Tab-separated table of C-alpha atoms in Angstrom:
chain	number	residue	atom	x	y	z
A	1	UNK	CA	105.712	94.247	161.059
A	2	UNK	CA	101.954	95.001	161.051
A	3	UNK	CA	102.285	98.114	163.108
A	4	UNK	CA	98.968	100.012	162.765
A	5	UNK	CA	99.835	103.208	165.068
A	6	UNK	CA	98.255	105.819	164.076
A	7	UNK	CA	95.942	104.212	162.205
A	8	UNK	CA	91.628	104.159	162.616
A	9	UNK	CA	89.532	101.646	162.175
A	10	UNK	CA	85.859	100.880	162.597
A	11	UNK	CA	84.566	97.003	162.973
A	12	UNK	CA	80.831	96.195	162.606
A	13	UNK	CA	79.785	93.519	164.493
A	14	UNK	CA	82.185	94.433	167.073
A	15	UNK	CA	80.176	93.090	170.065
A	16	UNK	CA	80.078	89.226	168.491
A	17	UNK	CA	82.917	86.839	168.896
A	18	UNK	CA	84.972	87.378	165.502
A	19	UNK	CA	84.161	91.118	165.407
A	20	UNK	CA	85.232	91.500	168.968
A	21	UNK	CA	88.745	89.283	168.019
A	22	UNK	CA	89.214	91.396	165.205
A	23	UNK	CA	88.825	94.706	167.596
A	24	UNK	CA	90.945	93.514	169.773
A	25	UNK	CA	94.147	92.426	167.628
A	26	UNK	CA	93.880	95.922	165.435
A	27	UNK	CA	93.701	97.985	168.845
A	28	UNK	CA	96.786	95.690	170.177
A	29	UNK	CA	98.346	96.451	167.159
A	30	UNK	CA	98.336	100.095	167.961
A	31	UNK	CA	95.114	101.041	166.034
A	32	UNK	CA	92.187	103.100	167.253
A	33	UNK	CA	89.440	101.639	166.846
A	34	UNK	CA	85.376	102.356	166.400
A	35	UNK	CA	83.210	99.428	167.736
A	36	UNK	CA	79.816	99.408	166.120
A	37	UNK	CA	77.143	97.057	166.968
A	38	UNK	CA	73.410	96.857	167.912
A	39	UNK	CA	74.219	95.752	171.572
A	40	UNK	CA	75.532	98.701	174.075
A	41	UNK	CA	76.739	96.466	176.911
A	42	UNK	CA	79.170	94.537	175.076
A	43	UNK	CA	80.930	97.014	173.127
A	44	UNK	CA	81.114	99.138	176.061
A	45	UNK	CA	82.172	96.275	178.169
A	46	UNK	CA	84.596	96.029	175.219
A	47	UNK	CA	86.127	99.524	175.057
A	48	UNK	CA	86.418	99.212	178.724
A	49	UNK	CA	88.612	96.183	178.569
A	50	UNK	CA	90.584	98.188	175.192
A	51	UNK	CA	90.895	101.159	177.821
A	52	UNK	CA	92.546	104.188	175.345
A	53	UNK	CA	91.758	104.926	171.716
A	54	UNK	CA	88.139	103.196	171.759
A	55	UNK	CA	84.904	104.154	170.460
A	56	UNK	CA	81.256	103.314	170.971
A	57	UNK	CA	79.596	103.444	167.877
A	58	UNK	CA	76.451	101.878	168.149
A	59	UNK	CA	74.487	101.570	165.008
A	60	UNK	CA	71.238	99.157	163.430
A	61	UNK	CA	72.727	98.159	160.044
A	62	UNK	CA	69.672	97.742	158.704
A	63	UNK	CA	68.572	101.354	159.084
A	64	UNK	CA	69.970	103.138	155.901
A	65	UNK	CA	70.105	106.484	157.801
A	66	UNK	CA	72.099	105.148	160.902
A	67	UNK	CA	74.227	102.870	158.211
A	68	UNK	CA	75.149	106.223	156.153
A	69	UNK	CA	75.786	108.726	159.219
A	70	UNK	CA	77.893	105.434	161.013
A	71	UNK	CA	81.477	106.419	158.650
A	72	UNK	CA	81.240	109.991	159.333
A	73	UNK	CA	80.737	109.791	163.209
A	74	UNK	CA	83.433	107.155	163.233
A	75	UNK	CA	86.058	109.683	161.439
A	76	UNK	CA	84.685	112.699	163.777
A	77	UNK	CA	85.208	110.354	167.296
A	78	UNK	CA	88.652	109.004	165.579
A	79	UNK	CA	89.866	112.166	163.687
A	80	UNK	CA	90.028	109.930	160.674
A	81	UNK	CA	88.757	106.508	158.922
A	82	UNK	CA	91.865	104.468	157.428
A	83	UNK	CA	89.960	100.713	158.192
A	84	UNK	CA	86.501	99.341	157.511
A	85	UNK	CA	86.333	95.891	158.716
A	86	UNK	CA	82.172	94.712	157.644
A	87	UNK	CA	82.338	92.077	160.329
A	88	UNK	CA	78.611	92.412	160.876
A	89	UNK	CA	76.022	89.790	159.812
A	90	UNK	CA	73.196	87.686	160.997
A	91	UNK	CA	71.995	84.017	159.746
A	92	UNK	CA	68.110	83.464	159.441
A	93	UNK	CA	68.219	79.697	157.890
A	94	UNK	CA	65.777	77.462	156.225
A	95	UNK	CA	65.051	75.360	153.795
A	96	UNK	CA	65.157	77.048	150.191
A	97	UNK	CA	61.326	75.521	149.794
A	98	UNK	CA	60.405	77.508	152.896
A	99	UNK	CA	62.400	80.627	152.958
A	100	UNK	CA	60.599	83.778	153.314
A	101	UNK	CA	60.959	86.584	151.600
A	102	UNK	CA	61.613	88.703	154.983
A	103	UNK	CA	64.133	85.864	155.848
A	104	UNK	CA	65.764	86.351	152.655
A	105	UNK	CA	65.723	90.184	152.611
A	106	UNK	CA	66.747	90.421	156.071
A	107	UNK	CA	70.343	88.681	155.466
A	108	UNK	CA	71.093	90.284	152.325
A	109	UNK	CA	70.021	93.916	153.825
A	110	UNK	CA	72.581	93.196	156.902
A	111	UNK	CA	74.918	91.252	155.294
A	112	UNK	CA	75.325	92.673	151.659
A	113	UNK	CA	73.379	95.822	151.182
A	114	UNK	CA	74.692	97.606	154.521
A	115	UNK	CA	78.322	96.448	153.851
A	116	UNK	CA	77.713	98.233	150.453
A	117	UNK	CA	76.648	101.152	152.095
A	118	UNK	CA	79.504	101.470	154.651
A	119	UNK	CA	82.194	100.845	151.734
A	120	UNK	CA	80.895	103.513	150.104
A	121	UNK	CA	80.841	106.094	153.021
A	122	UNK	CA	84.453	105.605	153.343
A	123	UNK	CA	85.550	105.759	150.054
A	124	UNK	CA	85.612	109.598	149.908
A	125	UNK	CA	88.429	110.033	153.100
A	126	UNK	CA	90.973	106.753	151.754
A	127	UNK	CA	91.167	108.020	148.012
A	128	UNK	CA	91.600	112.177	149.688
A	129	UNK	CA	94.205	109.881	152.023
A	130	UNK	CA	95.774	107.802	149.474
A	131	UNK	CA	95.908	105.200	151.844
A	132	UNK	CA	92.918	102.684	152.784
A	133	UNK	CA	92.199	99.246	154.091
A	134	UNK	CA	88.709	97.262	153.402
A	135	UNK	CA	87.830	94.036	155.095
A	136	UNK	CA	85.091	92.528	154.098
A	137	UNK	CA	84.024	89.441	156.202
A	138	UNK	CA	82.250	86.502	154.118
A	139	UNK	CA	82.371	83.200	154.978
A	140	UNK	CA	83.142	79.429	153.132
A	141	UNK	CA	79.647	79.065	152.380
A	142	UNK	CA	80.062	82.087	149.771
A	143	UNK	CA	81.864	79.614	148.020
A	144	UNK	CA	81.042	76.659	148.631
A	145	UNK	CA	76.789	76.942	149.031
A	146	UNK	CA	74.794	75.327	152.319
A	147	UNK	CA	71.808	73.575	152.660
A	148	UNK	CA	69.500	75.910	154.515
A	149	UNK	CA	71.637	79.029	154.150
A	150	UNK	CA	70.638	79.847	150.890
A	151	UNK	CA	70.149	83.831	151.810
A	152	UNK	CA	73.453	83.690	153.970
A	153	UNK	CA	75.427	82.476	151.147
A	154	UNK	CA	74.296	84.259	148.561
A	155	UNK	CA	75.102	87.392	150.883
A	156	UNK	CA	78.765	86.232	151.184
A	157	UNK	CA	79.498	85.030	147.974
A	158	UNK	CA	77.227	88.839	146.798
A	159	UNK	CA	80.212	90.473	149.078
A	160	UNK	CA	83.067	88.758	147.257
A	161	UNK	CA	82.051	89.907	143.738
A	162	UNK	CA	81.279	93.372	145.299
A	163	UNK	CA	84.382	93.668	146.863
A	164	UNK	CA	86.709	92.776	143.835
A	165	UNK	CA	84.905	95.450	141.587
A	166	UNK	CA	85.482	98.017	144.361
A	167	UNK	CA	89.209	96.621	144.602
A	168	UNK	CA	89.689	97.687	141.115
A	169	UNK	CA	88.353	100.435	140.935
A	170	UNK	CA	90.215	102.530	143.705
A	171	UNK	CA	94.010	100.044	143.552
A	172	UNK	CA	95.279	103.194	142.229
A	173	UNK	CA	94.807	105.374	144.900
A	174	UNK	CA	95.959	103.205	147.555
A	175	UNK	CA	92.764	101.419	148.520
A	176	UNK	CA	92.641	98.035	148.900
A	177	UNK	CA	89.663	95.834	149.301
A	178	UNK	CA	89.674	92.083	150.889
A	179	UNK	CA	87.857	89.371	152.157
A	180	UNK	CA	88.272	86.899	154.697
A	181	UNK	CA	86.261	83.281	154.615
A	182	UNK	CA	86.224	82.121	157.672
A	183	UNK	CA	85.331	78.392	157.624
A	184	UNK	CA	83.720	77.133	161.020
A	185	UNK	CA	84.615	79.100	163.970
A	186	UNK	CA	83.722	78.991	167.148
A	187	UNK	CA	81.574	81.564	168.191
A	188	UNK	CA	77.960	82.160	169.327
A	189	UNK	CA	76.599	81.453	165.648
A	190	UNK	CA	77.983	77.715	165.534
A	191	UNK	CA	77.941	77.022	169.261
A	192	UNK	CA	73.875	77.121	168.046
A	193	UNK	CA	75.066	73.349	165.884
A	194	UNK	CA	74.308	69.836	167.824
A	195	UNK	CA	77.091	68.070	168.260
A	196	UNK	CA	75.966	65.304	165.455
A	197	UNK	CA	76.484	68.502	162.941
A	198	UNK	CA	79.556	69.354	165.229
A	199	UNK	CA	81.388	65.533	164.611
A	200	UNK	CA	80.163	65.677	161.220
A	201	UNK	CA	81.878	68.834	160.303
A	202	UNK	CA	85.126	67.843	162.113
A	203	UNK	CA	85.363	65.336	159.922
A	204	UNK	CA	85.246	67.167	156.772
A	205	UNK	CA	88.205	69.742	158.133
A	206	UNK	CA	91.849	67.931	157.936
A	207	UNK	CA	92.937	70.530	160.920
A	208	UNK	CA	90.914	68.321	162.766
A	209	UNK	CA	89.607	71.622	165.101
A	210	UNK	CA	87.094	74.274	164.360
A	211	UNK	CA	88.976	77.754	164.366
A	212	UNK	CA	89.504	80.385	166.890
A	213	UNK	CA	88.192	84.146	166.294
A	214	UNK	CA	91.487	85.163	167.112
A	215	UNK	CA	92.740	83.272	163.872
A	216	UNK	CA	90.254	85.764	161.649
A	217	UNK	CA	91.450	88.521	163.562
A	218	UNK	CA	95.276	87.480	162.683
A	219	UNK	CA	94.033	87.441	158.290
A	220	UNK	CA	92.248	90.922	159.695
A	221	UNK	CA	95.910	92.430	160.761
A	222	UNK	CA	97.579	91.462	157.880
A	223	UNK	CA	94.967	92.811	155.252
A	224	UNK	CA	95.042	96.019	157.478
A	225	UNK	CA	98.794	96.160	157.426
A	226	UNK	CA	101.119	98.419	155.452
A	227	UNK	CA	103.137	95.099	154.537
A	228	UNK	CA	99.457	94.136	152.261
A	229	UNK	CA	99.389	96.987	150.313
A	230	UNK	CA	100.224	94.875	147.247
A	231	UNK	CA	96.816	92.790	148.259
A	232	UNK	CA	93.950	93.840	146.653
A	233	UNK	CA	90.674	91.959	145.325
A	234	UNK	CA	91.562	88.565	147.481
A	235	UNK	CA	89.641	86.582	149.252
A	236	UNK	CA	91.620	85.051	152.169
A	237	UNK	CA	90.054	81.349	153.516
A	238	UNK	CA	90.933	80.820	156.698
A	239	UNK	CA	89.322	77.046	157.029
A	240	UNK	CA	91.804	74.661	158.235
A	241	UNK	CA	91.897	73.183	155.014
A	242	UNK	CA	88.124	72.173	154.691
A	243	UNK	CA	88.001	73.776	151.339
A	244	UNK	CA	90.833	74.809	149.219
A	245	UNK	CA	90.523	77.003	146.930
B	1	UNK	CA	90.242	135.359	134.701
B	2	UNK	CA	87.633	135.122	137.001
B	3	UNK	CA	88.600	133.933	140.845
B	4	UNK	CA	86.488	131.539	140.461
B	5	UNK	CA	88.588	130.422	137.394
B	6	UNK	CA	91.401	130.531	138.746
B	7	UNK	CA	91.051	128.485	142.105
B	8	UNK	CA	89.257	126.091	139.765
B	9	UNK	CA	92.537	125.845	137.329
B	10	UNK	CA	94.655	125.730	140.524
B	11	UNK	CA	92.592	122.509	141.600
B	12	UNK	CA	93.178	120.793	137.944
B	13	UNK	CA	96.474	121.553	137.894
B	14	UNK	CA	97.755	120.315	141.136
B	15	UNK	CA	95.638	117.025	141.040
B	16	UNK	CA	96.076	115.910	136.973
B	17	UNK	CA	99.740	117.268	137.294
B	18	UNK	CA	99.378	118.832	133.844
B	19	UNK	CA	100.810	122.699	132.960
B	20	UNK	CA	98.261	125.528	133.340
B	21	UNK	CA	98.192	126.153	129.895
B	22	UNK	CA	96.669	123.084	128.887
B	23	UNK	CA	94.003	123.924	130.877
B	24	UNK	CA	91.940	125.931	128.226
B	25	UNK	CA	87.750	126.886	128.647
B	26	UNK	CA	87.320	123.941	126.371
B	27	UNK	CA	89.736	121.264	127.423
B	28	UNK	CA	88.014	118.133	128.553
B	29	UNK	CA	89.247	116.225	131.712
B	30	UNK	CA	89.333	112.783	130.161
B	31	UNK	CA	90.316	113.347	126.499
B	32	UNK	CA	92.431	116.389	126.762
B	33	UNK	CA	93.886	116.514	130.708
B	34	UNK	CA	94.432	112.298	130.921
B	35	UNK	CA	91.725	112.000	133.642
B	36	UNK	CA	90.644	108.987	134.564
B	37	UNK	CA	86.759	108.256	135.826
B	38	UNK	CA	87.969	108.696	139.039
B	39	UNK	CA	89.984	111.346	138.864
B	40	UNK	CA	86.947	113.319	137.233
B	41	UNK	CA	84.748	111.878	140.652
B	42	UNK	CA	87.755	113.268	142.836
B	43	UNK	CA	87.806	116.413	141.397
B	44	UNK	CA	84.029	117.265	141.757
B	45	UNK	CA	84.850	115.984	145.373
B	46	UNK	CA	87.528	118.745	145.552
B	47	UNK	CA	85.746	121.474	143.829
B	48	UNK	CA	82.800	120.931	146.229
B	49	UNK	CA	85.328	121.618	149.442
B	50	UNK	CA	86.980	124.323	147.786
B	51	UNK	CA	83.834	126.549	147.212
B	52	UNK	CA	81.297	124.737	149.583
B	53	UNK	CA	78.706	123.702	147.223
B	54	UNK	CA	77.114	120.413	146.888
B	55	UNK	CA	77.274	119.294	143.229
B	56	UNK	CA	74.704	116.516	143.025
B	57	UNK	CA	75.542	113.347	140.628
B	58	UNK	CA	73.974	114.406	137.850
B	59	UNK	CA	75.117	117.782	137.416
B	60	UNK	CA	78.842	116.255	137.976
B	61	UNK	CA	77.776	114.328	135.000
B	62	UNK	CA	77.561	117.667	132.590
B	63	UNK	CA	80.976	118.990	134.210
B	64	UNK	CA	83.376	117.586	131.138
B	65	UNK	CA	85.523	120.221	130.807
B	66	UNK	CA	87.341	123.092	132.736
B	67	UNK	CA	85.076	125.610	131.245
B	68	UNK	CA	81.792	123.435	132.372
B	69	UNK	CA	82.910	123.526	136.113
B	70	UNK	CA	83.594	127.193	136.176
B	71	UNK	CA	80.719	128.147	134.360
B	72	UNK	CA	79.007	125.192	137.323
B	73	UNK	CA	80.572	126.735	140.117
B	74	UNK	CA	79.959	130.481	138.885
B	75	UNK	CA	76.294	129.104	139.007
B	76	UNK	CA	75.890	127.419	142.083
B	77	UNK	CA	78.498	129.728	144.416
């Protein structure tokens, strides 16, 4: 099951801790993959680890240009594009009284408006294909709001809605469209909490744990799979139970 | 028929599955051939590889039936 031989994929965001997770498990399960980014080192230091069928794509999502050529040198380095995973974001938080506009703009331009923009650029090769796989990566606080993320959550929550018009739109020809909602994982972008916001949030998850990367990358698999062709529109909380919904 | 015609016809035909001669100068994609909105979008994306034009968004617009993308095509190629 979840065999992906054969199959292409670029991740955005490849060089952070989810994105890299995600790389990983889609090349292990026989995938080649693109890994885009704004940081060179790690995503080569990454396709060095993957050894065959990886790519070095890097690419500043919030340059429209580099955003819109990103698809088409992906399918030129890979022969093909059969998975998007938008992995990619950035948090710039505040108070809602305080938030600039170039905080605000910043998120939903690297978050929202260049996931737009990729889905789009690979919309062309999966409905020619008949077969495509889109993975959008929002977050619990798309659903469930957070002080001082206003931006960040309206971003996710923005991708959700986005992502389930897109889902019906192309079902019939073999494209589906997902999320994941990660709840609180630990990576680089929560390893930035104290640890008084750490204990509090433990207490609010009944796993008891924050998650691992490699338990997105596992939702990222399935949603890529054959076997989740049937999956369209969803969004898939990984959390350990913090929210259900 | 023009070649351009018929290549354009061949297109229709293979990707709305419907007998050539439905496809008349005036038969419209969406009322007459049972495209969708996407198959109309799929099949300006086909036309344009087929003769190696671009056919920008709003001129796709205009193309509503087999006789408008010919008479497109004949244009632009």
């Amino acid at each position: 099951m979840f065999d992906l031989t054969g199959r292409t994929a670029l991740i955005t965001g490849a060089s952070g801790g989810i994105g890299g997770a995600i790389a990983r498990a889609l090349h292990g399960q026989g995938a080649t993959v693109a890994l885009s980014g704004t940081r060179v080192d790690p995503l080569q230091a990454l396709a060095d680890e993957l050894g065959e069928r990886a790519h070095v794509l890097p690419c500043n999502l919030s340059d429209a240009e580099a955003v819109t050529a990103l698809p088409k040198d992906a399918a030129a380095a890979m022969g093909g594009l059969d998975i998007l995973v938008n992995n990619a974001g950035l948090t710039r938080d505040n108070l809602f009284m305080r938030m600039s506009d170039e905080e605000w703009d910043a998120v939903i331009d690297v978050n929202l408006t260049s996931t737009f923009r990729l889905c789009r650029g690979v919309l062309r090769g999966m409905m020619k294909a008949r077969w495509g796989r889109i993975v959008n990566i929002s977050s619990i606080v798309g659903t469930t709001g957070n002080p001082g993320q206003g931006n960040y959550a309206a971003s996710k929550a923005g991708m959700v809605g986005m992502s389930k018009s897109l889902a019906q739109e192309v079902a019939s020809r073999g494209v589906t469209v997902n999320c994941i909602a990660p709840g609180f994982i630990t990576t680089a972008m929560t390893d930035a909490l104290n640890d008084a916001q750490k204990e509090k949030l433990l207490g609010a998850i009944p796993a008891g744990r924050m998650g691992t990367a490699d338990e997105i990358a596992s939702a990222a698999v399935y949603l890529a799979s054959d076997e989740a062709a049937y999956v369209t529109g969803q969004t898939l909380h990984v959390n350990g139970g913090m929210a259900m919904i | 028929m023009s070649d351009v015609a018929e290549r354009v016809k061949k297109i229709v035909v293979e990707h709305l599955s419907v007998e050539e001669d439905k496809v008349t100068e005036n038969a419209s994609f969406i009322d007459d051939l049972g495209a969708d909105s996407l198959d109309t979008v799929e099949l300006v994306m086909a036309f344009e590889e087929e003769f190696g034009i671009e056919i920008p968004d709003d001129a796709a617009e205009t193309i509503q039936t087999f006789g408008d993308a010919v008479k497109f095509i004949d244009g632009a190629s």
